[in-house]
Amino acid sequence: MILKQLRISKRLSQEQLAQMSGLNVRTIQRLESGANASLESKKCLAAALNVNIDALEQENSSMDKQSENWKNLPLILKIWFTFNFLQMRPVRHTAKRMEIFGHTFGFFFCWLGLFNEAALVGGLLMLITAYLFTLLKWQGDKYQIWYEPTSNEGT
């Protein structure tokens, strides 16, 4: 169960989640450490976190697959993704944003380079960064390692 990730994304402590769901703090701790939850507990948690039970269970299998893909990733690519995203769970839309940002401002500063050499150098560096993020996005798609938050977590 991805209870801990959902709880953290909602900026809740275990105590707050226990109070909101009507469960014991110890139950929350056990579930976050991997224990199985009863249907009643799942209903309480889903209501408290504003998600449905199916989403909790589907995301669980998706997270397991992504975790497995991440574990099988070569070390150099793990370092590559972690360094570029500064996190162990890269999100695809972040790469897409950086790609668009880099291309937009890269072309803009290259255009300004007609008047100023420093702007040209900055524009070329931005374009290189954009193309590196394009490569990064392609590798993430190839290895299927993207962490996709649920719709209720926000993007």
Short mmCIF file of C-alpha atoms in Angstrom, two decimals:
data_model
loop_
_atom_site.label_atom_id
_atom_site.label_comp_id
_atom_site.label_asym_id
_atom_site.label_seq_id
_atom_site.Cartn_x
_atom_site.Cartn_y
_atom_site.Cartn_z
CA MET A 1 0.00 0.00 0.00
CA ILE A 2 1.26 3.46 -0.83
CA LEU A 3 -0.19 4.94 2.30
CA LYS A 4 3.00 6.69 3.38
CA GLN A 5 3.46 8.43 0.01
CA LEU A 6 -0.13 9.61 -0.01
CA ARG A 7 0.07 10.79 3.59
CA ILE A 8 3.27 12.72 2.94
CA SER A 9 1.91 14.25 -0.27
CA LYS A 10 -1.06 15.57 1.75
CA ARG A 11 1.40 16.89 4.36
CA LEU A 12 -0.15 14.87 7.16
CA SER A 13 1.53 13.29 10.15
CA GLN A 14 0.64 9.75 11.17
CA GLU A 15 -1.24 11.18 14.14
CA GLN A 16 -3.27 13.53 11.94
CA LEU A 17 -4.15 10.73 9.53
CA ALA A 18 -5.13 8.48 12.42
CA GLN A 19 -7.42 11.16 13.79
CA MET A 20 -8.97 11.90 10.38
CA SER A 21 -9.54 8.22 9.57
CA GLY A 22 -10.60 7.09 13.04
CA LEU A 23 -7.83 4.47 13.11
CA ASN A 24 -5.15 3.96 15.72
CA VAL A 25 -1.69 5.49 15.13
CA ARG A 26 -0.18 2.04 15.58
CA THR A 27 -2.44 0.74 12.77
CA ILE A 28 -1.19 3.50 10.47
CA GLN A 29 2.41 2.60 11.35
CA ARG A 30 1.82 -1.11 10.64
CA LEU A 31 0.13 -0.38 7.31
CA GLU A 32 2.94 1.94 6.25
CA SER A 33 5.48 -0.76 7.05
CA GLY A 34 3.72 -3.20 4.72
CA ALA A 35 1.03 -4.97 6.73
CA ASN A 36 -2.23 -5.85 4.98
CA ALA A 37 -5.20 -3.60 5.63
CA SER A 38 -8.75 -4.79 6.19
CA LEU A 39 -11.47 -3.55 3.87
CA GLU A 40 -12.84 -1.35 6.66
CA SER A 41 -9.43 0.22 7.27
CA LYS A 42 -9.00 0.84 3.53
CA LYS A 43 -12.39 2.56 3.42
CA CYS A 44 -11.47 4.81 6.34
CA LEU A 45 -8.09 5.70 4.84
CA ALA A 46 -9.54 6.31 1.38
CA ALA A 47 -12.13 8.67 2.84
CA ALA A 48 -9.54 10.51 4.93
CA LEU A 49 -7.14 10.89 1.98
CA ASN A 50 -9.92 11.70 -0.49
CA VAL A 51 -9.11 8.82 -2.86
CA ASN A 52 -11.07 5.72 -3.76
CA ILE A 53 -10.08 2.23 -2.66
CA ASP A 54 -9.48 1.05 -6.23
CA ALA A 55 -7.00 3.87 -6.79
CA LEU A 56 -5.10 2.82 -3.67
CA GLU A 57 -4.87 -0.77 -4.87
CA GLN A 58 -4.10 0.08 -8.52
CA GLU A 59 -1.42 2.52 -7.53
CA ASN A 60 0.10 -0.14 -5.33
CA SER A 61 0.72 -2.47 -8.27
CA SER A 62 1.90 0.45 -10.41
CA MET A 63 4.33 1.57 -7.71
CA ASP A 64 5.65 -1.99 -7.39
CA LYS A 65 6.27 -2.12 -11.15
CA GLN A 66 7.98 1.28 -11.13
CA SER A 67 10.08 0.25 -8.12
CA GLU A 68 11.10 -2.94 -9.89
CA ASN A 69 11.98 -1.00 -13.04
CA TRP A 70 14.01 1.43 -10.94
CA LYS A 71 15.87 -1.42 -9.21
CA ASN A 72 16.75 -2.98 -12.59
CA LEU A 73 18.04 0.32 -13.98
CA PRO A 74 21.85 0.42 -14.49
CA LEU A 75 23.69 2.37 -11.80
CA ILE A 76 24.90 5.05 -14.20
CA LEU A 77 21.29 5.79 -15.24
CA LYS A 78 20.14 5.91 -11.60
CA ILE A 79 22.82 8.52 -10.96
CA TRP A 80 21.84 10.36 -14.17
CA PHE A 81 18.16 10.59 -13.17
CA THR A 82 18.83 11.41 -9.51
CA PHE A 83 21.33 14.14 -10.41
CA ASN A 84 19.01 15.77 -12.95
CA PHE A 85 15.81 15.57 -10.93
CA LEU A 86 17.35 15.81 -7.44
CA GLN A 87 14.98 13.07 -6.31
CA MET A 88 14.74 9.29 -6.42
CA ARG A 89 11.25 9.32 -7.97
CA PRO A 90 11.44 11.26 -11.23
CA VAL A 91 8.21 12.58 -12.71
CA ARG A 92 7.82 12.79 -16.50
CA HIS A 93 6.04 16.14 -16.57
CA THR A 94 9.05 17.72 -14.83
CA ALA A 95 11.29 16.60 -17.71
CA LYS A 96 8.74 17.89 -20.22
CA ARG A 97 8.59 21.29 -18.46
CA MET A 98 12.36 21.59 -18.42
CA GLU A 99 12.50 20.64 -22.10
CA ILE A 100 9.95 23.32 -23.06
CA PHE A 101 11.57 25.91 -20.78
CA GLY A 102 15.03 25.21 -22.21
CA HIS A 103 13.90 25.39 -25.83
CA THR A 104 11.84 28.52 -25.37
CA PHE A 105 14.45 30.55 -23.54
CA GLY A 106 17.31 29.00 -25.53
CA PHE A 107 15.84 30.22 -28.81
CA PHE A 108 14.98 33.58 -27.27
CA PHE A 109 18.52 34.16 -25.97
CA CYS A 110 20.03 32.94 -29.26
CA TRP A 111 17.95 35.59 -31.00
CA LEU A 112 19.25 38.16 -28.50
CA GLY A 113 22.71 36.87 -29.39
CA LEU A 114 22.48 38.92 -32.56
CA PHE A 115 23.07 41.92 -30.30
CA ASN A 116 25.08 40.46 -27.42
CA GLU A 117 27.58 37.57 -27.37
CA ALA A 118 26.82 36.64 -23.77
CA ALA A 119 23.16 36.13 -24.64
CA LEU A 120 24.17 33.82 -27.48
CA VAL A 121 26.29 31.69 -25.16
CA GLY A 122 23.46 31.55 -22.61
CA GLY A 123 20.99 30.59 -25.33
CA LEU A 124 23.22 27.78 -26.58
CA LEU A 125 23.63 26.45 -23.03
CA MET A 126 19.85 26.53 -22.56
CA LEU A 127 19.36 24.61 -25.82
CA ILE A 128 21.91 21.99 -24.77
CA THR A 129 20.07 21.60 -21.46
CA ALA A 130 16.77 21.23 -23.30
CA TYR A 131 18.15 18.50 -25.55
CA LEU A 132 19.63 16.69 -22.55
CA PHE A 133 16.20 16.69 -20.91
CA THR A 134 14.74 15.37 -24.18
CA LEU A 135 17.22 12.49 -23.96
CA LEU A 136 16.38 12.01 -20.28
CA LYS A 137 12.66 11.86 -21.06
CA TRP A 138 13.30 9.30 -23.81
CA GLN A 139 15.33 7.12 -21.42
CA GLY A 140 12.65 7.37 -18.74
CA ASP A 141 10.03 6.23 -21.27
CA LYS A 142 12.27 3.42 -22.46
CA TYR A 143 12.88 2.05 -18.96
CA GLN A 144 9.39 2.97 -17.65
CA ILE A 145 10.67 4.43 -14.39
CA TRP A 146 8.45 7.50 -14.14
CA TYR A 147 6.60 8.04 -10.90
CA GLU A 148 3.11 9.24 -11.74
CA PRO A 149 1.25 10.72 -8.76
CA THR A 150 -2.45 9.96 -8.50
CA SER A 151 -4.85 12.62 -9.74
CA ASN A 152 -5.68 13.57 -6.14
CA GLU A 153 -2.01 14.16 -5.30
CA GLY A 154 -1.72 16.96 -7.84
CA THR A 155 0.87 17.54 -10.50
#
